[in-house]
Structures are given as C-alpha cells and as structure tokens.
PDB file of C-alpha atoms in Angstrom:
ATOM      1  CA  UNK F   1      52.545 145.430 126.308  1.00 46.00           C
ATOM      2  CA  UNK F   2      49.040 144.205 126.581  1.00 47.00           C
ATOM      3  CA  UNK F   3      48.850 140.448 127.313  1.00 45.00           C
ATOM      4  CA  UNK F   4      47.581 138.454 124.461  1.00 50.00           C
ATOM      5  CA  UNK F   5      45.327 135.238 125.071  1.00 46.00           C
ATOM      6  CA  UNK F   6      45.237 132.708 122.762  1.00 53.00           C
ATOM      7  CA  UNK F   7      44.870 131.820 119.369  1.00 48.00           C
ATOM      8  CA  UNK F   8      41.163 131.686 118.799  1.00 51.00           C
ATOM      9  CA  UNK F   9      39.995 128.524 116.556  1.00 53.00           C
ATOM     10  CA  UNK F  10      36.775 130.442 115.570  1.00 47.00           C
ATOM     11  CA  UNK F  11      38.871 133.267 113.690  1.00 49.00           C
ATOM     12  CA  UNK F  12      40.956 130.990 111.924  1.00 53.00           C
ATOM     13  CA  UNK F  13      43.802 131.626 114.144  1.00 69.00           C
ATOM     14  CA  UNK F  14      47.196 130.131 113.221  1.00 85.00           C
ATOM     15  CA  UNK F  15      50.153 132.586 113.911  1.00 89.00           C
ATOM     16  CA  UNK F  16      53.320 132.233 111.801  1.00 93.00           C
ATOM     17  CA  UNK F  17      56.344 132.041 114.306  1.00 93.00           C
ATOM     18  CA  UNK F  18      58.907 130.533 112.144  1.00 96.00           C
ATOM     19  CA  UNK F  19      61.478 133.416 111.435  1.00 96.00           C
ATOM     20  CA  UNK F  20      62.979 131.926 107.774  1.00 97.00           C
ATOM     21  CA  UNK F  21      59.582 131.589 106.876  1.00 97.00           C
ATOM     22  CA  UNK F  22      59.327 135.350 107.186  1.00 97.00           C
ATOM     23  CA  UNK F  23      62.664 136.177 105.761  1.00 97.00           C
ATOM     24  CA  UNK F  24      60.888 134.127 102.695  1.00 98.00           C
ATOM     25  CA  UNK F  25      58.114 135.602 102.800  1.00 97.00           C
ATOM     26  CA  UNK F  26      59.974 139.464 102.869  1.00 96.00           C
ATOM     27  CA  UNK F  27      62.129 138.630  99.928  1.00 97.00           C
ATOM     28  CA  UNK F  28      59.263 137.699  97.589  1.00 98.00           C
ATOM     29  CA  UNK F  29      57.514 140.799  98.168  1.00 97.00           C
ATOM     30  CA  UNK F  30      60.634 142.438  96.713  1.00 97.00           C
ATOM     31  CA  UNK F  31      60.256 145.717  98.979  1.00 95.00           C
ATOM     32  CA  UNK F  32      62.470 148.720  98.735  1.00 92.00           C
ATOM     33  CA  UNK F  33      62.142 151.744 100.991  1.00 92.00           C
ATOM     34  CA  UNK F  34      59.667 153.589  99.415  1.00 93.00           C
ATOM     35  CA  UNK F  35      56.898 151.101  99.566  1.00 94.00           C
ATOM     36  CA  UNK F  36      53.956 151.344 101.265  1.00 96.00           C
ATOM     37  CA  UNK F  37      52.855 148.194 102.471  1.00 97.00           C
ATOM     38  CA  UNK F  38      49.268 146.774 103.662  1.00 97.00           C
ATOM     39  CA  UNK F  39      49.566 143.854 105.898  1.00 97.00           C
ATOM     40  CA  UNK F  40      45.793 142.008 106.291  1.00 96.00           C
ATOM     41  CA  UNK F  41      45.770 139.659 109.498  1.00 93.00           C
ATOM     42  CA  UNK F  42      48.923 140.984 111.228  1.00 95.00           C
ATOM     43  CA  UNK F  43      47.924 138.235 114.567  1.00 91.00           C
ATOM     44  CA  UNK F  44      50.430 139.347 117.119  1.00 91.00           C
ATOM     45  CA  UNK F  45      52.870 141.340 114.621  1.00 93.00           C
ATOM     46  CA  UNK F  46      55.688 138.715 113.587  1.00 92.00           C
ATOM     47  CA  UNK F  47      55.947 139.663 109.865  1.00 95.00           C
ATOM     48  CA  UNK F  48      54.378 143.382 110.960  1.00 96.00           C
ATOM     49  CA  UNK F  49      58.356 144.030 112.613  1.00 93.00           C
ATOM     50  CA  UNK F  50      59.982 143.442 109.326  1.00 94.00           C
ATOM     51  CA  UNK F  51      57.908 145.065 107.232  1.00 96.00           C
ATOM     52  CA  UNK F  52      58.068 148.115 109.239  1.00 94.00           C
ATOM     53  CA  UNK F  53      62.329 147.546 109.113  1.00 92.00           C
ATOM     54  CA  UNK F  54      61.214 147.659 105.185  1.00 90.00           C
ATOM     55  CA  UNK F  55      58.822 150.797 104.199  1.00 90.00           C
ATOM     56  CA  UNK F  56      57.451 154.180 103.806  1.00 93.00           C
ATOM     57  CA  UNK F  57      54.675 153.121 105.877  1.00 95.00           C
ATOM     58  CA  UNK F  58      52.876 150.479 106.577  1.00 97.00           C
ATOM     59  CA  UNK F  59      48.976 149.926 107.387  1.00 97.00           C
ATOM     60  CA  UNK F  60      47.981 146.849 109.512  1.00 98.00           C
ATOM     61  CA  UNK F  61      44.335 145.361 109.352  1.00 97.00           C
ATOM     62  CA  UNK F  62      42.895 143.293 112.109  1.00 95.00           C
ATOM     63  CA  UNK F  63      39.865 142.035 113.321  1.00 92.00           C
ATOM     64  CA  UNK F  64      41.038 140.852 116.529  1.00 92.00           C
ATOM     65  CA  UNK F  65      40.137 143.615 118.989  1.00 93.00           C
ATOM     66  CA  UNK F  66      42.668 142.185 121.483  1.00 91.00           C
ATOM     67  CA  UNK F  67      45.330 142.222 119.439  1.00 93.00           C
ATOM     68  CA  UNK F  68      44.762 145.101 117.344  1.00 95.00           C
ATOM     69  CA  UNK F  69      44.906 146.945 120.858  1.00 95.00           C
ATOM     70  CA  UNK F  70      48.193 144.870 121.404  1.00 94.00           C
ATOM     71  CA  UNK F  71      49.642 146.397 118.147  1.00 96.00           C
ATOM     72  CA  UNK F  72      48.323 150.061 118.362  1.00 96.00           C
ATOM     73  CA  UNK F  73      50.374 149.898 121.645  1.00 96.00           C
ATOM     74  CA  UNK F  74      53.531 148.144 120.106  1.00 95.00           C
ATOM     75  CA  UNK F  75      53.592 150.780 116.932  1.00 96.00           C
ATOM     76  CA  UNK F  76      52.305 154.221 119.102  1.00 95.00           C
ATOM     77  CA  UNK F  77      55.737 155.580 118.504  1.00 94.00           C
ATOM     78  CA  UNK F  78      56.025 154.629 115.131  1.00 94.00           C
ATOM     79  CA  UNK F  79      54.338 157.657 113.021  1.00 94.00           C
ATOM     80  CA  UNK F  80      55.279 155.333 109.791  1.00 95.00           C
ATOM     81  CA  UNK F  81      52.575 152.510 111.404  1.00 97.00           C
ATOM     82  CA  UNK F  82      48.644 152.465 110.829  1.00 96.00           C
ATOM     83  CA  UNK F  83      46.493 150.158 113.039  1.00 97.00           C
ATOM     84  CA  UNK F  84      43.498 149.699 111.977  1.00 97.00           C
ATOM     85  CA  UNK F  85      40.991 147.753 114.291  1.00 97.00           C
ATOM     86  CA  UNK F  86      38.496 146.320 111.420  1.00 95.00           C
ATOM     87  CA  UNK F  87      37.394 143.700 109.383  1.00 95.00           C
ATOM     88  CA  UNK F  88      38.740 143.877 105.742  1.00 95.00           C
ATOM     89  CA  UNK F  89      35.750 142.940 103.758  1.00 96.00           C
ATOM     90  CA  UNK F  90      33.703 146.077 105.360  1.00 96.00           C
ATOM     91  CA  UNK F  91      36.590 148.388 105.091  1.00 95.00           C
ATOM     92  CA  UNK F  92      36.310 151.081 102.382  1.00 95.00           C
ATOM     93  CA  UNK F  93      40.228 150.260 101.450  1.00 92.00           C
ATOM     94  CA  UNK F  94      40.103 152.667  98.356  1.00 92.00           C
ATOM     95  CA  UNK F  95      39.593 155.953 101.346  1.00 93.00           C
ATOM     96  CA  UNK F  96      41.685 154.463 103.730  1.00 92.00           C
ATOM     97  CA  UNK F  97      44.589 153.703 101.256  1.00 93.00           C
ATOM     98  CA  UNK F  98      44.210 157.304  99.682  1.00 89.00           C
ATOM     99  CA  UNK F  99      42.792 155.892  96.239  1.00 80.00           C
ATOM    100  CA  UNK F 100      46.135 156.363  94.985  1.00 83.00           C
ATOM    101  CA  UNK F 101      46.806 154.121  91.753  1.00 85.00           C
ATOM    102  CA  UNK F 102      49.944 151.126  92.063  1.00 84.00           C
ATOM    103  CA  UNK F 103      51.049 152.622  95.133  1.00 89.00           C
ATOM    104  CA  UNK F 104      50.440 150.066  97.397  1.00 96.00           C
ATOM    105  CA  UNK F 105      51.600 145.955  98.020  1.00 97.00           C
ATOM    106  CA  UNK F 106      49.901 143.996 100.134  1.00 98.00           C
ATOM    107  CA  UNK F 107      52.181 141.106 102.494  1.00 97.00           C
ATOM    108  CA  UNK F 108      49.735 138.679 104.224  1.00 96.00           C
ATOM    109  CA  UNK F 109      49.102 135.347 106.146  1.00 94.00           C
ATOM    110  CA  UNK F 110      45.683 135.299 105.352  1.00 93.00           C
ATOM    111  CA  UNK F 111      42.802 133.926 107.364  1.00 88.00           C
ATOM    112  CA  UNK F 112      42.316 130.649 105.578  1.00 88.00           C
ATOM    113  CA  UNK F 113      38.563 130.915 106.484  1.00 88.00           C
ATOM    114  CA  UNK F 114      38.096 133.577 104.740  1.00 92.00           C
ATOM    115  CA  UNK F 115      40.801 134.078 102.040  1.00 94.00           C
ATOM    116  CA  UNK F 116      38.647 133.583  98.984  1.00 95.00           C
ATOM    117  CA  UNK F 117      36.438 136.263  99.737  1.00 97.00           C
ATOM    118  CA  UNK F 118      39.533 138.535 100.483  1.00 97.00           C
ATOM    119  CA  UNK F 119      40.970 137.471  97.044  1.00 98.00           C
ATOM    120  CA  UNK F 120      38.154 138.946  95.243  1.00 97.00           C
ATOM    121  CA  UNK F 121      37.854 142.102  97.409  1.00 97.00           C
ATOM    122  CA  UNK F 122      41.837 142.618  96.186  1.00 97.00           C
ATOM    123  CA  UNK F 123      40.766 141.748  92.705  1.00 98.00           C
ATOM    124  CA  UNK F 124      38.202 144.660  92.496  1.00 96.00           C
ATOM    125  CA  UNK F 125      40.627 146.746  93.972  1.00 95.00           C
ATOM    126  CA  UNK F 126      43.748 145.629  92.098  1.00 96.00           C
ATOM    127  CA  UNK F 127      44.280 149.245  90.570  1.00 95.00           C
ATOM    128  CA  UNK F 128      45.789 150.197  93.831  1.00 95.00           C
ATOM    129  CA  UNK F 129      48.528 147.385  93.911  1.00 97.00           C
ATOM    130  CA  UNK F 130      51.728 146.620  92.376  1.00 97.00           C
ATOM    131  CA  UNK F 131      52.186 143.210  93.923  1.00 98.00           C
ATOM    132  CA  UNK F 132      50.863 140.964  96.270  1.00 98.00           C
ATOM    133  CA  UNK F 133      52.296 138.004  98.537  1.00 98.00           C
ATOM    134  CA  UNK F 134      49.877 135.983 100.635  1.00 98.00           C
ATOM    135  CA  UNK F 135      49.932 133.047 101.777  1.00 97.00           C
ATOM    136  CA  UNK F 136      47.102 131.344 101.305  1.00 96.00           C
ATOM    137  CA  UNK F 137      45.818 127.005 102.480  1.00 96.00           C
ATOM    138  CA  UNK F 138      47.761 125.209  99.981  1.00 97.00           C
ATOM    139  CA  UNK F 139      44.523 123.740  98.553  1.00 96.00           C
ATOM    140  CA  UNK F 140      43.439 127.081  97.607  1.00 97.00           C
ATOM    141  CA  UNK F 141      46.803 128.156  96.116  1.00 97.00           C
ATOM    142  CA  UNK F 142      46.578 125.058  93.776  1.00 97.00           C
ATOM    143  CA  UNK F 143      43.779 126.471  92.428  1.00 97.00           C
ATOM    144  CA  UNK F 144      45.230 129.645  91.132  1.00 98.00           C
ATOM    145  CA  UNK F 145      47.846 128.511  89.505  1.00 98.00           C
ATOM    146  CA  UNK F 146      46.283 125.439  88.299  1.00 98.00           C
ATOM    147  CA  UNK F 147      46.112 124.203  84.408  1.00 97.00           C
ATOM    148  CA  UNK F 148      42.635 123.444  82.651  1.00 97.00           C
ATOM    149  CA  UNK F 149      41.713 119.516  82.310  1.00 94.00           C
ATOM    150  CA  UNK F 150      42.375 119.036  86.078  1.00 94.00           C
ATOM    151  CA  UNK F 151      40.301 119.250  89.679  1.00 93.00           C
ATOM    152  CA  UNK F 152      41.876 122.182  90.945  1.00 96.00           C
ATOM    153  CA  UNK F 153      41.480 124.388  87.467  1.00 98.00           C
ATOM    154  CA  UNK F 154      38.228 126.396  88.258  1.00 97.00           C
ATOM    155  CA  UNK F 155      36.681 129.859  89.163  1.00 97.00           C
ATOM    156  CA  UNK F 156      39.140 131.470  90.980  1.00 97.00           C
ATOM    157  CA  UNK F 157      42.105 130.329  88.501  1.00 98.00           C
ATOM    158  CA  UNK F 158      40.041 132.240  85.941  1.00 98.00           C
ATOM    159  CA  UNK F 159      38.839 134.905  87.446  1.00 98.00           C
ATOM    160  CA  UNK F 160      41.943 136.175  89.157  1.00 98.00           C
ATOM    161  CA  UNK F 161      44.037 134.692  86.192  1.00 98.00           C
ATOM    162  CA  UNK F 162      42.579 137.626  84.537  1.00 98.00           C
ATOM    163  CA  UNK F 163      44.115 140.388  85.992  1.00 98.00           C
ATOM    164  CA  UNK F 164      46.762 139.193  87.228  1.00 98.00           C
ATOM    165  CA  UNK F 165      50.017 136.717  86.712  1.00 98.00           C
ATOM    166  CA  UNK F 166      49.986 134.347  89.712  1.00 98.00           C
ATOM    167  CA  UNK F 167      52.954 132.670  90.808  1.00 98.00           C
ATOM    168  CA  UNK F 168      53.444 130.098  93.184  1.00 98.00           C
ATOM    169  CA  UNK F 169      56.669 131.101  95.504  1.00 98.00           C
ATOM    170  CA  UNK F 170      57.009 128.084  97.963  1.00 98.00           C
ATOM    171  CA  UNK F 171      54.866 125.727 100.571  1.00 98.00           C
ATOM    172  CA  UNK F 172      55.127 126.257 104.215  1.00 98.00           C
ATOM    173  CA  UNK F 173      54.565 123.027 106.704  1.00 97.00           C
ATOM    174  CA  UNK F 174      51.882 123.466 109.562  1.00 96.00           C
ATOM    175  CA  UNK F 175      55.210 123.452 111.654  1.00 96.00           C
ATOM    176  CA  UNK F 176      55.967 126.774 110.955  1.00 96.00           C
ATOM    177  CA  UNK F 177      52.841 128.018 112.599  1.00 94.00           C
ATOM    178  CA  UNK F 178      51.520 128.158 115.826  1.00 87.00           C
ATOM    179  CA  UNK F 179      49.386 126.693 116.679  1.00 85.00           C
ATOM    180  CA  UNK F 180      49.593 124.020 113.975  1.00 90.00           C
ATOM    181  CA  UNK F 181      47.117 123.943 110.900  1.00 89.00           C
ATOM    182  CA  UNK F 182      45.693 120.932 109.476  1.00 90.00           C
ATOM    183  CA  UNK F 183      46.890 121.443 106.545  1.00 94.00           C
ATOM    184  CA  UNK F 184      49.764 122.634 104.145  1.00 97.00           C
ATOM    185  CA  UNK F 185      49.807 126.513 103.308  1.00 97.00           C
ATOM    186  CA  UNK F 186      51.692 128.125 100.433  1.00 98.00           C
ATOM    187  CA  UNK F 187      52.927 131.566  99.794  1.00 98.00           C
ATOM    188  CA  UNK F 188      51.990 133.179  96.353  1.00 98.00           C
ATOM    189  CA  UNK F 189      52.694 136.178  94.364  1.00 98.00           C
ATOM    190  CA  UNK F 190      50.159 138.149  92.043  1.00 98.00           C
ATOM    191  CA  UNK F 191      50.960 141.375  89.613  1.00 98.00           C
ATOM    192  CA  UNK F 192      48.253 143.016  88.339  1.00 98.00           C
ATOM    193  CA  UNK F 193      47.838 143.317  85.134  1.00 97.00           C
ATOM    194  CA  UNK F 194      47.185 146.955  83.391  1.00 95.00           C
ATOM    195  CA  UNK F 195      44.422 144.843  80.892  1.00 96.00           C
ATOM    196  CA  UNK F 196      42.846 141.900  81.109  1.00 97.00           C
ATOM    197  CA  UNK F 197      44.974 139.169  79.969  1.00 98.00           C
ATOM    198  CA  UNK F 198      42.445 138.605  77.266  1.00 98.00           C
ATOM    199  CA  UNK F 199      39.812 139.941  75.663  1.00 97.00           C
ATOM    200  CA  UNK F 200      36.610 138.990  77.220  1.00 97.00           C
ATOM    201  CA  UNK F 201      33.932 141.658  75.967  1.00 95.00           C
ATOM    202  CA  UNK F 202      31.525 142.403  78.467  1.00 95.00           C
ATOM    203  CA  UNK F 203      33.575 141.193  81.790  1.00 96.00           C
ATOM    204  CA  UNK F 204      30.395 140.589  83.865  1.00 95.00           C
ATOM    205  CA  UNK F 205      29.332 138.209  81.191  1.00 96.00           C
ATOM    206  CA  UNK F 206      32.476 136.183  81.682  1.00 97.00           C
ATOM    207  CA  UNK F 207      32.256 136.195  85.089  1.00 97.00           C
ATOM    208  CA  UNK F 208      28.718 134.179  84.582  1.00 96.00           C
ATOM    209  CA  UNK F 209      30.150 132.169  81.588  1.00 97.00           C
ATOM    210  CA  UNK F 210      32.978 130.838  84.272  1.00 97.00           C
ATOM    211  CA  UNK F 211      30.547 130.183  87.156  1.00 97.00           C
ATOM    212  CA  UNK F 212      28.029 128.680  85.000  1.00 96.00           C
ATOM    213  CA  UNK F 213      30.315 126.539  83.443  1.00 96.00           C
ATOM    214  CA  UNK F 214      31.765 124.976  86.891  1.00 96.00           C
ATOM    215  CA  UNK F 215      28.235 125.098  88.573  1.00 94.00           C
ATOM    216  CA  UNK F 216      27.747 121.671  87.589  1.00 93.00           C
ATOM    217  CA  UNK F 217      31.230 120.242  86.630  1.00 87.00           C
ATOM    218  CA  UNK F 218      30.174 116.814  86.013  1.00 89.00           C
ATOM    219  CA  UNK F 219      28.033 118.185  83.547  1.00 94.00           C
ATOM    220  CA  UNK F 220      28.615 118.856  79.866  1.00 95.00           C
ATOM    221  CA  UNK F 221      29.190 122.405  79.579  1.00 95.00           C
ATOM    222  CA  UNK F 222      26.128 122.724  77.181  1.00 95.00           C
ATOM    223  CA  UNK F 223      23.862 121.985  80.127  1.00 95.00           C
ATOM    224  CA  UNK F 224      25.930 124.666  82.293  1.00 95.00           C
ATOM    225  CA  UNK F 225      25.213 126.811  79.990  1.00 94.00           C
ATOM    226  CA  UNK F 226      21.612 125.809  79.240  1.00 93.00           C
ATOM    227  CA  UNK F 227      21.328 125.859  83.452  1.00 93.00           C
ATOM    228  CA  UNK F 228      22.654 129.316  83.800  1.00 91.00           C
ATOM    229  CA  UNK F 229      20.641 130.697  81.031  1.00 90.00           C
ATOM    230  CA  UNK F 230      23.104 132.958  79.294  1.00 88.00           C
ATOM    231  CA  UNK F 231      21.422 132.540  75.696  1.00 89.00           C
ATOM    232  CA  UNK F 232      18.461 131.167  74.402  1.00 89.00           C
ATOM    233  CA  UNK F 233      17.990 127.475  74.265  1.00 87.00           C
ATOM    234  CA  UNK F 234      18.320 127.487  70.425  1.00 91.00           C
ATOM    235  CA  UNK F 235      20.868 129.929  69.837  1.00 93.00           C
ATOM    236  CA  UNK F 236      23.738 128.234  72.652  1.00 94.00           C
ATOM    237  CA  UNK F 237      24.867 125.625  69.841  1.00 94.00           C
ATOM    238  CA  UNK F 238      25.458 128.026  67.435  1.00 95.00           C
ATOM    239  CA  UNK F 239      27.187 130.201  69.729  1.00 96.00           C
ATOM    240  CA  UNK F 240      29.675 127.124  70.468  1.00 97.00           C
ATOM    241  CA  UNK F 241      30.446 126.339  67.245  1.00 96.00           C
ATOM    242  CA  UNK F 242      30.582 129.381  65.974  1.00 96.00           C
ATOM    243  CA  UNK F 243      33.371 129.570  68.823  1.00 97.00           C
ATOM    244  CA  UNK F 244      34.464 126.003  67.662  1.00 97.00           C
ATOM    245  CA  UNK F 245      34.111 124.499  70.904  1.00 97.00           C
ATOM    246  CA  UNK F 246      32.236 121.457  71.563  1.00 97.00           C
ATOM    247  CA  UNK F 247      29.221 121.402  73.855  1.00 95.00           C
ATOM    248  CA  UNK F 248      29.616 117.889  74.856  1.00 96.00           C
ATOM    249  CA  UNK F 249      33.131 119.085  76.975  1.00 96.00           C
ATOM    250  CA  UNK F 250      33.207 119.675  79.953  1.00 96.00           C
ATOM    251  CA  UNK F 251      33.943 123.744  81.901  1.00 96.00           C
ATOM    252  CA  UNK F 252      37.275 122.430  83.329  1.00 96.00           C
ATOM    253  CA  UNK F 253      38.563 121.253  79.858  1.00 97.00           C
ATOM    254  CA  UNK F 254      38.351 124.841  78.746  1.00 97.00           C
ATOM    255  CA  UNK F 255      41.068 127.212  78.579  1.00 98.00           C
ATOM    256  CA  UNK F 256      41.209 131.214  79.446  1.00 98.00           C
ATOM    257  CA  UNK F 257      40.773 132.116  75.921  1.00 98.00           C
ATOM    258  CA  UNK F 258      37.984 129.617  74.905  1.00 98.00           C
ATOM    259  CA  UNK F 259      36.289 130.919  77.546  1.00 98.00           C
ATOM    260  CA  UNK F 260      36.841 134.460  76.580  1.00 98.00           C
ATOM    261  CA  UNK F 261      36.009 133.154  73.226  1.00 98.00           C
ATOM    262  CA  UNK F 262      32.793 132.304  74.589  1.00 97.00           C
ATOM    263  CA  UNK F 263      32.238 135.603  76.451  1.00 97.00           C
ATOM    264  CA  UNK F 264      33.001 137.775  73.394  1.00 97.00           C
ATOM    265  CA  UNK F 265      29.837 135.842  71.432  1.00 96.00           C
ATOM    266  CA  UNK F 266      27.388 136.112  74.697  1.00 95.00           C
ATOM    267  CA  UNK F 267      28.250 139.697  75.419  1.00 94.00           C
ATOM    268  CA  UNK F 268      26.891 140.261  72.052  1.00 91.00           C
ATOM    269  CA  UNK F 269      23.293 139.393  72.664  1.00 89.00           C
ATOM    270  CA  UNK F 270      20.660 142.157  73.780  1.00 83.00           C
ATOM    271  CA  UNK F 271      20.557 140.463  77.195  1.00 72.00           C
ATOM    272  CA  UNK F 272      24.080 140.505  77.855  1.00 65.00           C
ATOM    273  CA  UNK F 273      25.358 141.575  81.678  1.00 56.00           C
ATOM    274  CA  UNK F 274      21.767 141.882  83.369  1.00 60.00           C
ATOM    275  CA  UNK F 275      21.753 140.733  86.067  1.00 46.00           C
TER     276      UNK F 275
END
C-alpha cells in the first residue's frame, strides 16, 4: 500500500486510532446492511474498514491527495467502495450521491477547521439523509445542542435546530486521536426533520432574524435588529410587541419559537427575503 506521511497540521489533521471509539461511533449510526453510507474525511481509513463490514456501499470523501490515493488502492477490489479525491464544499454531492431522497447517512470525524461550513452544506442538503453522526470539537457540539439564556446558545443551535433533532452521543479525549488535539471532541447525532420544527414563514428571513440578532450579542436585540435593518426604524417596536417580546432582551435569551415568532411578522413586510 502506498506509504502515508504524516498528519498535516495545516489540514486539520488528527486521525482517530482508538478502536472503542469506533465501535462507538458505528453503533450510533445505527447501520443495517442496506445503508449507504458517506464518510467525509476518511484520513487513512480507520472507521472507512467498518463501515464497509456495515453497508450497501459506501462513498469516501477526501481532500488529501496522498491519502485518497492510499485508499483508492486499499478499496480497488471492493466494487461496494467509492473514493472520491475532492474537497466536500466544491463537490456537487446531490449528482454524486444520485439525488436520491433519505437514502443516504453520513459517519464522520470531521475536519474541525472546517466543520461549520460542512454543517451547513449537510443542512441544505439534508433531503438526502436519514441520519448523521459526526464528530465534531466539543466546543462546537455545545453549541448545537445548547439551551437559550447561555454562551454557547447561538446561530448554529438555531439554524440546524431547525431541521433537524440533534443529540449529543458522547465526548471523546484528545487521547483517542493521533496525533493529539488540543481540545475535547464529541460525537453527535442529527435526524432530519421532514418540516421545519416550527413555523418560520419566509425561512431566509429567519435566517437574517438569527444572525442579526447574535451579530452584536451584548446588544439589546432591538439594536440587532435596528443594525441589520430587517424593518423600518418605526415599525420594529410594534413588530416586537405585537410578538410580545421585549426589545430591551437580549438574541441569546430568545427561544426557537420567539424567534420564529419574530420571522412570521418580518416575512410579512414588502421587503421581506431580499437580499
């Protein structure tokens, strides 16, 4: 097999060698033999063996040319294995997974560097899944699972909290890895959703209602608002109290629906969703 150098700091490199770990990891993606599985970051294929032990097929993503080489050599006699030399956010995953609706999971270490972009790539294409497990920097995990009226609680718990129910499945220590991360990681599941979880009106309005509100979290969310222009100056306290929330709180204190809430009302006005 071709010789693999090592891990390289610039790609976020930490390679999962701890085998219970992966067990873990295998048993919360709940797999049965007619899955087909995506695996994003496969590294140098530790996970990639067991999920190919565990599906219909599987389709491996990696940016590494090195070791996607290394992997296309270690799968060429499995017809059930897809190598794909690439990087994930460029990838047109809706033609290369067939389009095909719920058919797919997706089982992934993620590259912690860029795992929130990633998140939101498998958030516009979350028609194609029925479950995810990734294990994500722990920091970033607390996020998406976090509760309003605390640090963590912010865009991303939102915006994925949306469309699908999170779940956090268990931590994993930097030993597990090699070579060792900085910091804790933690393995999470998501299942889409067929509708949003609530009713938001127009959803690109939301999506500005949420970033607007955390733009400037020491600030009231009023002056969020006011900031990100999503109504007219004179018609945003209405719009609050008509939703009976209080402009003087601030974005994190907000739940999902309030913010929905708030969403509904905007999406009403002539301007709402331009860009």
């Amino acid at each position: 097999m071709t010789a693999l150098r090592r891990p390289l700091k610039s790609l976020g490199q930490n390679f999962l060698v701890d085998a219970n770990i992966i067990a873990k990891i295998i048993r919360a993606a709940k797999l049965n033999p007619e899955d087909s599985i995506l695996e994003i970051g496969p590294g140098r294929g530790a996970l990639s063996d067991l999920l190919a032990q565990h599906a219909r097929r599987l389709t491996l993503v990696e940016f590494d040319h090195a070791l996607a080489a290394a992997l296309k050599e270690r799968y060429a006699a499995h017809d059930m294995v897809t190598v794909i030399d690439g990087d994930i956010l460029a990838l047109d995953l809706a033609e290369v997974l067939g389009n095909e609706p719920a058919v797919w999971k997706v089982v992934a270490n993620l590259p912690y560097n860029i795992s929130t972009p990633i998140l939101f790539r498998l958030l516009e294409l979350r028609g194609l899944f029925s479950r995810l497990v990734l294990m994500l920097q722990r920091e970033v995990g607390e996020r998406l699972v976090a509760s309003p009226d605390c640090s963590d609680y912010g865009v991303t718990t939102l915006l994925l909290g949306l469309w699908f129910d999170i779940r956090r499945e268990f931590i994993v220590q930097p030993t597990c890895f090699h070579p060792r991360p900085k910091v804790e990681s933690a393995v999470l599941s998501f299942v889409p959703l067929l509708r949003p979880r609530v009713e938001v009106g127009n959803e690109t309005v939301f999506r500005k209602v949420v970033k607007g509100a955390f733009a400037m979290r020491r600030k009231t969310l009023a002056n969020c608002l006011k900031a990100a222009e999503l109504a007219p100056a004179d018609e945003l306290g209405g719009i609050l109290e008509q939703c009976g929330i209080d402009g003087k709180r601030r974005g994190e204190t907000l739940s999902m629906e309030e913010f929905a809430s708030l969403s509904r009302e905007l999406s009403k006005l002539p301007s709402a969703g331009e860009a």
